[in-house]
Tab-separated table of C-alpha atoms in Angstrom:
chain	number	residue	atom	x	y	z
A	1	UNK	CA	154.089	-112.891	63.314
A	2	UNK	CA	151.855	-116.040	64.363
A	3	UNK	CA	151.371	-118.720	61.115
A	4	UNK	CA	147.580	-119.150	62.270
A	5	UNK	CA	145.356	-116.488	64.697
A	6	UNK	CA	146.623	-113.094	62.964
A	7	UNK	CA	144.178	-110.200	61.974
A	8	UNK	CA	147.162	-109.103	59.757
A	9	UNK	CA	146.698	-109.478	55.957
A	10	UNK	CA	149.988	-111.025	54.331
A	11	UNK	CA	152.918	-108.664	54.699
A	12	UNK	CA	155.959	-108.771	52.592
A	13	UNK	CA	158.905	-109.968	54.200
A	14	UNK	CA	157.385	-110.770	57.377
A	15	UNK	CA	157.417	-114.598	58.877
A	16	UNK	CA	154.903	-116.265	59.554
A	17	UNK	CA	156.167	-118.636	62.380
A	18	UNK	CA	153.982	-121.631	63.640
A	19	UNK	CA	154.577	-120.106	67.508
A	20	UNK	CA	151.944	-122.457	68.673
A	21	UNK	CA	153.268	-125.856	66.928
A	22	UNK	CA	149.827	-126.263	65.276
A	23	UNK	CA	151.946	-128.089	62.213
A	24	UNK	CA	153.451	-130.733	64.575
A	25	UNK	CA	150.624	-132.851	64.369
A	26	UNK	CA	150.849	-133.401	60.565
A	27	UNK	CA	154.494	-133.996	60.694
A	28	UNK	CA	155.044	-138.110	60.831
A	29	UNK	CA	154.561	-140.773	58.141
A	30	UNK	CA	151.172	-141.972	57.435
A	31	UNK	CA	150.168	-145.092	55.741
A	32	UNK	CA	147.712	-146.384	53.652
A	33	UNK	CA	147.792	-150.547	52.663
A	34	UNK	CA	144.866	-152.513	50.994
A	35	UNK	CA	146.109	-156.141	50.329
A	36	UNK	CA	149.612	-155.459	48.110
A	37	UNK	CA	148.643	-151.561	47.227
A	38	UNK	CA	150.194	-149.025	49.889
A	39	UNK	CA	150.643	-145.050	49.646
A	40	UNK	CA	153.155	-143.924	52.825
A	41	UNK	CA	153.073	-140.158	52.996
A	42	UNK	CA	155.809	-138.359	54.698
A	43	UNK	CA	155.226	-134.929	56.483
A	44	UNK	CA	158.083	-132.809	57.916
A	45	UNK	CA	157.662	-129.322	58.861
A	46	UNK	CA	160.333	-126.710	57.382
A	47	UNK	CA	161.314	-123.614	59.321
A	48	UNK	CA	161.777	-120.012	57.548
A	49	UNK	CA	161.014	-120.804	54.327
A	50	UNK	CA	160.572	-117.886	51.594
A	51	UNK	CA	157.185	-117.974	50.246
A	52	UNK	CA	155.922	-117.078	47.036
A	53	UNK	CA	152.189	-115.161	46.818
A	54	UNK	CA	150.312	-112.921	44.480
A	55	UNK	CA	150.594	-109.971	47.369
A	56	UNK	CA	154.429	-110.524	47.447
A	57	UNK	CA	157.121	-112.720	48.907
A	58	UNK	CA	157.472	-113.479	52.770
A	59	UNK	CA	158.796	-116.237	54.786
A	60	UNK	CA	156.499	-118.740	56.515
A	61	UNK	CA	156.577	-122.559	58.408
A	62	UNK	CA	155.533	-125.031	56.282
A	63	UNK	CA	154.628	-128.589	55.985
A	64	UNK	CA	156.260	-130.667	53.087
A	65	UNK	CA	156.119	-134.724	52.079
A	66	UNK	CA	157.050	-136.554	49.689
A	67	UNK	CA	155.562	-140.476	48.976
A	68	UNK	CA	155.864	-143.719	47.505
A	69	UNK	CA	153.018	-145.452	46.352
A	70	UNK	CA	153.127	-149.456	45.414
A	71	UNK	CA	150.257	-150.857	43.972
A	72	UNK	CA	149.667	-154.678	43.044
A	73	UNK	CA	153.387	-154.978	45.222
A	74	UNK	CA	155.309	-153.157	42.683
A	75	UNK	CA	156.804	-149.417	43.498
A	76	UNK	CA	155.069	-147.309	41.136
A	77	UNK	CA	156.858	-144.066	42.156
A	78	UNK	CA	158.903	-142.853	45.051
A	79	UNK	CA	159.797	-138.959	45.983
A	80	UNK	CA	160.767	-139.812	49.449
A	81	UNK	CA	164.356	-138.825	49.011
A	82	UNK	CA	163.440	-135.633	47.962
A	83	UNK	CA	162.636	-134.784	51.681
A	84	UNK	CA	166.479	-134.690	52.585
A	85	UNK	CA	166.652	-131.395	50.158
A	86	UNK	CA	166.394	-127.973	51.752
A	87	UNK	CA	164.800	-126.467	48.671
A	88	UNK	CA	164.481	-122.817	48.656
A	89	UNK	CA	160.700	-122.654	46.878
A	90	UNK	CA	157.957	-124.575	48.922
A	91	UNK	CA	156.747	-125.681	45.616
A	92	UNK	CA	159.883	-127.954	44.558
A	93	UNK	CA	158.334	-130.565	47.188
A	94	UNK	CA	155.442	-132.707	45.576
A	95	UNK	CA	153.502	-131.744	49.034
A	96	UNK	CA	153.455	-128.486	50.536
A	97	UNK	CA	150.630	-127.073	53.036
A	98	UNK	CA	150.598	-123.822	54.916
A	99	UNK	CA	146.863	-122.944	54.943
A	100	UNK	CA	144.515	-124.180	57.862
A	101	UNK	CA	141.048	-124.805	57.282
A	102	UNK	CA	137.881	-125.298	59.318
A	103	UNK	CA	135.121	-127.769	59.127
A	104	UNK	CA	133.350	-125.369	57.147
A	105	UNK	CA	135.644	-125.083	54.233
A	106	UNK	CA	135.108	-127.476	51.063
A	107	UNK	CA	135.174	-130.149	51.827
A	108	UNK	CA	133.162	-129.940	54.412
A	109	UNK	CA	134.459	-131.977	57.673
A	110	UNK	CA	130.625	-132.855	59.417
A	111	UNK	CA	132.480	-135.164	62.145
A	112	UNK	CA	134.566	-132.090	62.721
A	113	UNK	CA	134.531	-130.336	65.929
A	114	UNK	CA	134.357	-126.864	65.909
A	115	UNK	CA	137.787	-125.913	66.720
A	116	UNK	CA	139.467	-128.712	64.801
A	117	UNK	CA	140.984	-127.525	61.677
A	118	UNK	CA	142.611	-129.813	58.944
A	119	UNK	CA	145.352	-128.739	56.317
A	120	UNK	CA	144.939	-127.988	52.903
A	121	UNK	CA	147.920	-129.260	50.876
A	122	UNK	CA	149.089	-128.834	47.123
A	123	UNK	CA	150.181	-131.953	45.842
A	124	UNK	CA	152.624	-131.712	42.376
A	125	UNK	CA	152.994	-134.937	39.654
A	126	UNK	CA	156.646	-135.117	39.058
A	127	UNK	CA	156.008	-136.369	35.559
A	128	UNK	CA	154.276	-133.364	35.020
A	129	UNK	CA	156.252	-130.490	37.193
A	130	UNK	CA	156.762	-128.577	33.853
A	131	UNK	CA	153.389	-128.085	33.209
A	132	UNK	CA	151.302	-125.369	34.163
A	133	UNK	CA	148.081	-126.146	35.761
A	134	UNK	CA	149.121	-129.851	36.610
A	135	UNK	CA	149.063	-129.608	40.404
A	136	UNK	CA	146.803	-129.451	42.843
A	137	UNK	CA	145.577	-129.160	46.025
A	138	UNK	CA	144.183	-131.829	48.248
């Protein structure tokens, strides 16, 4: 079943397979530096992975990262290594993103063009991974 274009509602135990490499473009590292402060983000895409949802569990393409953020020149916190882990559950990465949205969608992309979509990402604390409601999405 395609990840993005389907009429279908979730199905459990389908996948949901990025046929059209939409993710690709996400995957990399991206970097952020102002004077000795720096956040690199690191996006890979993962393949098959079972995913959890209030409809029921299926399996899906997803984009995960990890990052490590320095600010004033000293490492505040690095997750990077956490990439090299095939975890079973999306949700054990500190960024996961499966869901597309369009210019339209809070918040609202003005200098997007019609058919350019961005990714909406969950982003989890580590320091807080055992508390409920910590994450969120970004």
């Amino acid at each position: 079943m395609p990840l993005f274009g389907s009429s279908h509602a979730t199905e459990i135990g389908y996948y949901y397979k990025d046929m059209d490499n939409s993710l690709n473009q996400y995957e990399g590292t991206w970097l952020y530096t102002s004077g000795t402060t720096s956040l690199k983000i690191v996006f890979t895409k993962r393949l098959k992975i079972p995913t959890r949802s209030p409809h029921g569990n299926y399996f899906s393409d997803v984009l995960v990262g990890e990052y490590e953020y320095y600010e004033n020149g000293i490492l505040k916190i690095n997750t990077l290594s956490n990439l090299n882990v095939n975890h079973d559950d999306v949700f054990d990465y500190n960024l996961s993103g499966i869901t597309r949205i369009s210019k339209d969608i809070y918040p609202k992309c003005l200098d997007c063009a019609v058919n350019e979509y961005r990714m909406k990402f969950y982003f989890t604390e580590p320091a807080y991974k055992d508390y409920h409601g910590f994450g969120s999405y970004m």
